[in-house]
Amino acid sequence: MAEWIPVLVLILLGFLLIAAEIIFIPGTTIVGFLGLGVVVTGIVIAYLDHGDTAGNIILGSSIIIFSGMVFLAFKLKVWQKFSVSSSVSGKIRSDADIKLKVGQVGTTVSALRPSGEAEFEGERYEVYSAGQFLDSGKTIEIISIEKGGRKVMVKQK
């Protein structure tokens, strides 16, 4: 029985490395390939030291164990634990969303240094001052709207 210990240890170590690759350090592939190499080494040693029959039994057992590991991984949904399941729900304003007009009056919500946020009719927009720094709470007026409504220039009123 002692002559089987190196073969069994190599195969067990190889499967542990493959499992570690899948569970703990996915994406590196180095540990997985190292584990595969260790399993193959154990199988080769079984063929060389114990003959074809023993080698075939070890090879077949290794294939069954590996298939069982893959089946359990899918059955237990191990892959879902590593996949991204959230989505981005934010949106950007399109030209149709912007209802601003030149001359419209609003209030700065943040300091404009020279850009910041301002509120016009209950809606917040990113605005740019015409070179001046303005504190929050200041009354401002739109002096121009550029780039399809994406750049709103304001001045203090």
mmCIF file of N, CA and C in Angstrom, residues 26-115:
data_model
loop_
_atom_site.group_PDB
_atom_site.id
_atom_site.type_symbol
_atom_site.label_atom_id
_atom_site.label_comp_id
_atom_site.label_asym_id
_atom_site.label_seq_id
_atom_site.Cartn_x
_atom_site.Cartn_y
_atom_site.Cartn_z
ATOM 1 N N PRO A 26 -9.940 32.566 -9.317
ATOM 2 C CA PRO A 26 -10.361 32.376 -10.705
ATOM 3 C C PRO A 26 -9.703 33.388 -11.635
ATOM 4 N N GLY A 27 -9.427 32.935 -12.840
ATOM 5 C CA GLY A 27 -8.917 33.842 -13.854
ATOM 6 C C GLY A 27 -7.416 33.809 -14.028
ATOM 7 N N THR A 28 -6.670 33.213 -13.095
ATOM 8 C CA THR A 28 -5.222 33.222 -13.248
ATOM 9 C C THR A 28 -4.740 32.102 -14.156
ATOM 10 N N THR A 29 -5.384 30.968 -14.144
ATOM 11 C CA THR A 29 -5.112 29.757 -14.930
ATOM 12 C C THR A 29 -3.777 29.097 -14.621
ATOM 13 N N ILE A 30 -2.848 29.776 -13.983
ATOM 14 C CA ILE A 30 -1.548 29.184 -13.665
ATOM 15 C C ILE A 30 -1.725 28.047 -12.668
ATOM 16 N N VAL A 31 -2.491 28.286 -11.627
ATOM 17 C CA VAL A 31 -2.705 27.269 -10.597
ATOM 18 C C VAL A 31 -3.486 26.092 -11.176
ATOM 19 N N GLY A 32 -4.437 26.361 -12.033
ATOM 20 C CA GLY A 32 -5.207 25.290 -12.670
ATOM 21 C C GLY A 32 -4.343 24.410 -13.546
ATOM 22 N N PHE A 33 -3.468 25.030 -14.358
ATOM 23 C CA PHE A 33 -2.555 24.254 -15.198
ATOM 24 C C PHE A 33 -1.538 23.484 -14.355
ATOM 25 N N LEU A 34 -1.092 24.092 -13.267
ATOM 26 C CA LEU A 34 -0.179 23.397 -12.358
ATOM 27 C C LEU A 34 -0.874 22.172 -11.759
ATOM 28 N N GLY A 35 -2.124 22.336 -11.347
ATOM 29 C CA GLY A 35 -2.895 21.211 -10.815
ATOM 30 C C GLY A 35 -3.081 20.118 -11.845
ATOM 31 N N LEU A 36 -3.381 20.491 -13.073
ATOM 32 C CA LEU A 36 -3.527 19.506 -14.148
ATOM 33 C C LEU A 36 -2.217 18.758 -14.380
ATOM 34 N N GLY A 37 -1.119 19.489 -14.347
ATOM 35 C CA GLY A 37 0.195 18.862 -14.505
ATOM 36 C C GLY A 37 0.503 17.879 -13.389
ATOM 37 N N VAL A 38 0.123 18.214 -12.164
ATOM 38 C CA VAL A 38 0.362 17.322 -11.028
ATOM 39 C C VAL A 38 -0.489 16.062 -11.158
ATOM 40 N N VAL A 39 -1.759 16.212 -11.578
ATOM 41 C CA VAL A 39 -2.621 15.037 -11.785
ATOM 42 C C VAL A 39 -2.038 14.141 -12.874
ATOM 43 N N VAL A 40 -1.628 14.721 -13.983
ATOM 44 C CA VAL A 40 -1.047 13.939 -15.085
ATOM 45 C C VAL A 40 0.223 13.241 -14.614
ATOM 46 N N THR A 41 1.040 13.918 -13.815
ATOM 47 C CA THR A 41 2.251 13.300 -13.281
ATOM 48 C C THR A 41 1.906 12.087 -12.421
ATOM 49 N N GLY A 42 0.893 12.223 -11.579
ATOM 50 C CA GLY A 42 0.455 11.086 -10.759
ATOM 51 C C GLY A 42 -0.013 9.914 -11.604
ATOM 52 N N ILE A 43 -0.739 10.209 -12.678
ATOM 53 C CA ILE A 43 -1.217 9.141 -13.567
ATOM 54 C C ILE A 43 -0.051 8.471 -14.285
ATOM 55 N N VAL A 44 0.908 9.253 -14.762
ATOM 56 C CA VAL A 44 2.084 8.699 -15.436
ATOM 57 C C VAL A 44 2.885 7.812 -14.481
ATOM 58 N N ILE A 45 3.055 8.244 -13.244
ATOM 59 C CA ILE A 45 3.774 7.437 -12.257
ATOM 60 C C ILE A 45 3.020 6.129 -12.003
ATOM 61 N N ALA A 46 1.692 6.186 -11.972
ATOM 62 C CA ALA A 46 0.900 4.967 -11.785
ATOM 63 C C ALA A 46 1.147 3.994 -12.938
ATOM 64 N N TYR A 47 1.191 4.494 -14.163
ATOM 65 C CA TYR A 47 1.473 3.629 -15.319
ATOM 66 C C TYR A 47 2.885 3.043 -15.238
ATOM 67 N N LEU A 48 3.862 3.883 -14.913
ATOM 68 C CA LEU A 48 5.253 3.428 -14.919
ATOM 69 C C LEU A 48 5.563 2.461 -13.769
ATOM 70 N N ASP A 49 5.073 2.743 -12.581
ATOM 71 C CA ASP A 49 5.430 1.941 -11.409
ATOM 72 C C ASP A 49 4.518 0.743 -11.192
ATOM 73 N N HIS A 50 3.268 0.804 -11.658
ATOM 74 C CA HIS A 50 2.299 -0.236 -11.293
ATOM 75 C C HIS A 50 1.682 -0.945 -12.500
ATOM 76 N N GLY A 51 2.051 -0.574 -13.701
ATOM 77 C CA GLY A 51 1.596 -1.277 -14.889
ATOM 78 C C GLY A 51 0.368 -0.646 -15.539
ATOM 79 N N ASP A 52 0.014 -1.238 -16.693
ATOM 80 C CA ASP A 52 -1.088 -0.687 -17.487
ATOM 81 C C ASP A 52 -2.440 -0.799 -16.792
ATOM 82 N N THR A 53 -2.715 -1.905 -16.162
ATOM 83 C CA THR A 53 -4.020 -2.096 -15.512
ATOM 84 C C THR A 53 -4.224 -1.066 -14.402
ATOM 85 N N ALA A 54 -3.231 -0.930 -13.541
ATOM 86 C CA ALA A 54 -3.325 0.049 -12.453
ATOM 87 C C ALA A 54 -3.397 1.476 -13.017
ATOM 88 N N GLY A 55 -2.612 1.746 -14.055
ATOM 89 C CA GLY A 55 -2.643 3.066 -14.685
ATOM 90 C C GLY A 55 -3.999 3.381 -15.283
ATOM 91 N N ASN A 56 -4.605 2.383 -15.934
ATOM 92 C CA ASN A 56 -5.945 2.592 -16.501
ATOM 93 C C ASN A 56 -6.985 2.838 -15.416
ATOM 94 N N ILE A 57 -6.867 2.114 -14.300
ATOM 95 C CA ILE A 57 -7.807 2.316 -13.185
ATOM 96 C C ILE A 57 -7.651 3.723 -12.610
ATOM 97 N N ILE A 58 -6.409 4.161 -12.405
ATOM 98 C CA ILE A 58 -6.154 5.516 -11.880
ATOM 99 C C ILE A 58 -6.635 6.573 -12.876
ATOM 100 N N LEU A 59 -6.374 6.366 -14.158
ATOM 101 C CA LEU A 59 -6.825 7.312 -15.183
ATOM 102 C C LEU A 59 -8.341 7.391 -15.209
ATOM 103 N N GLY A 60 -9.001 6.258 -15.233
ATOM 104 C CA GLY A 60 -10.470 6.244 -15.245
ATOM 105 C C GLY A 60 -11.052 6.872 -13.999
ATOM 106 N N SER A 61 -10.462 6.572 -12.841
ATOM 107 C CA SER A 61 -10.935 7.161 -11.584
ATOM 108 C C SER A 61 -10.753 8.680 -11.593
ATOM 109 N N SER A 62 -9.629 9.123 -12.109
ATOM 110 C CA SER A 62 -9.365 10.566 -12.171
ATOM 111 C C SER A 62 -10.368 11.271 -13.080
ATOM 112 N N ILE A 63 -10.686 10.642 -14.198
ATOM 113 C CA ILE A 63 -11.682 11.236 -15.113
ATOM 114 C C ILE A 63 -13.051 11.302 -14.439
ATOM 115 N N ILE A 64 -13.418 10.238 -13.723
ATOM 116 C CA ILE A 64 -14.716 10.219 -13.032
ATOM 117 C C ILE A 64 -14.747 11.276 -11.933
ATOM 118 N N ILE A 65 -13.662 11.376 -11.165
ATOM 119 C CA ILE A 65 -13.610 12.380 -10.087
ATOM 120 C C ILE A 65 -13.677 13.795 -10.674
ATOM 121 N N PHE A 66 -12.920 14.046 -11.735
ATOM 122 C CA PHE A 66 -12.936 15.374 -12.353
ATOM 123 C C PHE A 66 -14.322 15.699 -12.914
ATOM 124 N N SER A 67 -14.950 14.737 -13.561
ATOM 125 C CA SER A 67 -16.306 14.948 -14.088
ATOM 126 C C SER A 67 -17.288 15.231 -12.954
ATOM 127 N N GLY A 68 -17.123 14.519 -11.849
ATOM 128 C CA GLY A 68 -17.975 14.771 -10.678
ATOM 129 C C GLY A 68 -17.774 16.168 -10.117
ATOM 130 N N MET A 69 -16.514 16.626 -10.098
ATOM 131 C CA MET A 69 -16.241 17.987 -9.619
ATOM 132 C C MET A 69 -16.923 19.030 -10.506
ATOM 133 N N VAL A 70 -16.825 18.838 -11.810
ATOM 134 C CA VAL A 70 -17.450 19.781 -12.738
ATOM 135 C C VAL A 70 -18.970 19.733 -12.602
ATOM 136 N N PHE A 71 -19.533 18.520 -12.485
ATOM 137 C CA PHE A 71 -20.986 18.381 -12.310
ATOM 138 C C PHE A 71 -21.441 19.075 -11.032
ATOM 139 N N LEU A 72 -20.731 18.854 -9.928
ATOM 140 C CA LEU A 72 -21.101 19.510 -8.668
ATOM 141 C C LEU A 72 -20.972 21.028 -8.769
ATOM 142 N N ALA A 73 -19.949 21.500 -9.451
ATOM 143 C CA ALA A 73 -19.771 22.949 -9.595
ATOM 144 C C ALA A 73 -20.966 23.564 -10.319
ATOM 145 N N PHE A 74 -21.463 22.878 -11.361
ATOM 146 C CA PHE A 74 -22.640 23.391 -12.066
ATOM 147 C C PHE A 74 -23.904 23.214 -11.237
ATOM 148 N N LYS A 75 -24.020 22.099 -10.548
ATOM 149 C CA LYS A 75 -25.211 21.813 -9.737
ATOM 150 C C LYS A 75 -25.332 22.815 -8.586
ATOM 151 N N LEU A 76 -24.207 23.130 -7.943
ATOM 152 C CA LEU A 76 -24.205 24.066 -6.816
ATOM 153 C C LEU A 76 -24.108 25.523 -7.269
ATOM 154 N N LYS A 77 -24.049 25.735 -8.569
ATOM 155 C CA LYS A 77 -24.000 27.076 -9.166
ATOM 156 C C LYS A 77 -22.816 27.895 -8.643
ATOM 157 N N VAL A 78 -21.667 27.238 -8.577
ATOM 158 C CA VAL A 78 -20.451 27.900 -8.116
ATOM 159 C C VAL A 78 -20.108 29.078 -9.008
ATOM 160 N N TRP A 79 -20.358 28.979 -10.310
ATOM 161 C CA TRP A 79 -19.981 30.016 -11.275
ATOM 162 C C TRP A 79 -20.727 31.317 -11.014
ATOM 163 N N GLN A 80 -21.961 31.221 -10.511
ATOM 164 C CA GLN A 80 -22.740 32.446 -10.284
ATOM 165 C C GLN A 80 -22.160 33.289 -9.166
ATOM 166 N N LYS A 81 -21.424 32.665 -8.259
ATOM 167 C CA LYS A 81 -20.822 33.421 -7.163
ATOM 168 C C LYS A 81 -19.713 34.338 -7.656
ATOM 169 N N PHE A 82 -19.164 34.040 -8.832
ATOM 170 C CA PHE A 82 -18.054 34.828 -9.347
ATOM 171 C C PHE A 82 -18.450 35.744 -10.493
ATOM 172 N N SER A 83 -19.693 35.671 -10.921
ATOM 173 C CA SER A 83 -20.114 36.501 -12.045
ATOM 174 C C SER A 83 -20.762 37.787 -11.541
ATOM 175 N N VAL A 84 -20.705 38.808 -12.342
ATOM 176 C CA VAL A 84 -21.316 40.090 -12.006
ATOM 177 C C VAL A 84 -22.797 40.004 -12.336
ATOM 178 N N SER A 85 -23.626 40.280 -11.326
ATOM 179 C CA SER A 85 -25.061 40.172 -11.558
ATOM 180 C C SER A 85 -25.780 41.511 -11.416
ATOM 181 N N SER A 86 -25.029 42.579 -11.184
ATOM 182 C CA SER A 86 -25.655 43.888 -11.073
ATOM 183 C C SER A 86 -25.596 44.606 -12.414
ATOM 184 N N SER A 87 -26.408 45.613 -12.536
ATOM 185 C CA SER A 87 -26.408 46.393 -13.764
ATOM 186 C C SER A 87 -26.430 47.873 -13.418
ATOM 187 N N VAL A 88 -26.024 48.679 -14.350
ATOM 188 C CA VAL A 88 -26.010 50.121 -14.171
ATOM 189 C C VAL A 88 -27.370 50.653 -14.580
ATOM 190 N N SER A 89 -27.998 51.399 -13.676
ATOM 191 C CA SER A 89 -29.326 51.892 -13.988
ATOM 192 C C SER A 89 -29.340 53.407 -14.222
ATOM 193 N N GLY A 90 -28.183 54.027 -14.226
ATOM 194 C CA GLY A 90 -28.121 55.462 -14.457
ATOM 195 C C GLY A 90 -28.377 55.807 -15.912
ATOM 196 N N LYS A 91 -28.647 57.073 -16.148
ATOM 197 C CA LYS A 91 -28.856 57.507 -17.524
ATOM 198 C C LYS A 91 -28.279 58.903 -17.700
ATOM 199 N N ILE A 92 -27.997 59.245 -18.905
ATOM 200 C CA ILE A 92 -27.541 60.596 -19.188
ATOM 201 C C ILE A 92 -28.679 61.331 -19.873
ATOM 202 N N ARG A 93 -28.637 62.611 -19.749
ATOM 203 C CA ARG A 93 -29.691 63.422 -20.362
ATOM 204 C C ARG A 93 -29.479 63.483 -21.867
ATOM 205 N N SER A 94 -30.540 63.289 -22.592
ATOM 206 C CA SER A 94 -30.467 63.461 -24.037
ATOM 207 C C SER A 94 -30.897 64.888 -24.368
ATOM 208 N N ASP A 95 -30.746 65.244 -25.623
ATOM 209 C CA ASP A 95 -31.137 66.588 -26.039
ATOM 210 C C ASP A 95 -32.612 66.854 -25.739
ATOM 211 N N ALA A 96 -33.441 65.825 -25.836
ATOM 212 C CA ALA A 96 -34.873 66.000 -25.597
ATOM 213 C C ALA A 96 -35.169 66.256 -24.126
ATOM 214 N N ASP A 97 -34.278 65.789 -23.212
ATOM 215 C CA ASP A 97 -34.503 65.975 -21.782
ATOM 216 C C ASP A 97 -34.200 67.402 -21.322
ATOM 217 N N ILE A 98 -33.394 68.117 -22.069
ATOM 218 C CA ILE A 98 -32.966 69.447 -21.642
ATOM 219 C C ILE A 98 -34.001 70.475 -22.092
ATOM 220 N N LYS A 99 -34.574 71.151 -21.107
ATOM 221 C CA LYS A 99 -35.644 72.111 -21.393
ATOM 222 C C LYS A 99 -35.204 73.532 -21.057
ATOM 223 N N LEU A 100 -33.930 73.784 -21.130
ATOM 224 C CA LEU A 100 -33.406 75.092 -20.771
ATOM 225 C C LEU A 100 -33.424 76.040 -21.959
ATOM 226 N N LYS A 101 -33.477 77.341 -21.619
ATOM 227 C CA LYS A 101 -33.463 78.375 -22.646
ATOM 228 C C LYS A 101 -32.527 79.494 -22.196
ATOM 229 N N VAL A 102 -31.933 80.168 -23.172
ATOM 230 C CA VAL A 102 -31.088 81.317 -22.871
ATOM 231 C C VAL A 102 -31.938 82.374 -22.179
ATOM 232 N N GLY A 103 -31.389 82.948 -21.105
ATOM 233 C CA GLY A 103 -32.105 83.955 -20.337
ATOM 234 C C GLY A 103 -32.830 83.380 -19.125
ATOM 235 N N GLN A 104 -32.941 82.076 -19.037
ATOM 236 C CA GLN A 104 -33.628 81.439 -17.918
ATOM 237 C C GLN A 104 -32.817 81.645 -16.642
ATOM 238 N N VAL A 105 -33.529 81.847 -15.524
ATOM 239 C CA VAL A 105 -32.892 82.139 -14.242
ATOM 240 C C VAL A 105 -32.986 80.911 -13.344
ATOM 241 N N GLY A 106 -31.880 80.655 -12.599
ATOM 242 C CA GLY A 106 -31.852 79.535 -11.667
ATOM 243 C C GLY A 106 -30.956 79.841 -10.493
ATOM 244 N N THR A 107 -30.636 78.805 -9.710
ATOM 245 C CA THR A 107 -29.826 78.968 -8.510
ATOM 246 C C THR A 107 -28.723 77.916 -8.495
ATOM 247 N N THR A 108 -27.526 78.332 -8.077
ATOM 248 C CA THR A 108 -26.442 77.365 -7.979
ATOM 249 C C THR A 108 -26.699 76.450 -6.782
ATOM 250 N N VAL A 109 -26.501 75.161 -6.996
ATOM 251 C CA VAL A 109 -26.667 74.179 -5.926
ATOM 252 C C VAL A 109 -25.310 73.885 -5.299
ATOM 253 N N SER A 110 -24.272 73.926 -6.116
ATOM 254 C CA SER A 110 -22.909 73.763 -5.617
ATOM 255 C C SER A 110 -22.108 74.975 -6.058
ATOM 256 N N ALA A 111 -20.902 75.072 -5.546
ATOM 257 C CA ALA A 111 -20.019 76.149 -5.991
ATOM 258 C C ALA A 111 -19.623 75.878 -7.441
ATOM 259 N N LEU A 112 -19.550 76.937 -8.246
ATOM 260 C CA LEU A 112 -19.110 76.812 -9.629
ATOM 261 C C LEU A 112 -17.648 77.245 -9.680
ATOM 262 N N ARG A 113 -16.758 76.294 -10.007
ATOM 263 C CA ARG A 113 -15.318 76.553 -9.987
ATOM 264 C C ARG A 113 -14.645 76.092 -11.251
ATOM 265 N N PRO A 114 -14.884 76.403 -12.430
ATOM 266 C CA PRO A 114 -16.002 77.174 -12.950
ATOM 267 C C PRO A 114 -17.219 76.311 -13.270
ATOM 268 N N SER A 115 -17.152 74.974 -13.058
ATOM 269 C CA SER A 115 -18.346 74.172 -13.313
ATOM 270 C C SER A 115 -18.930 73.683 -12.000
#
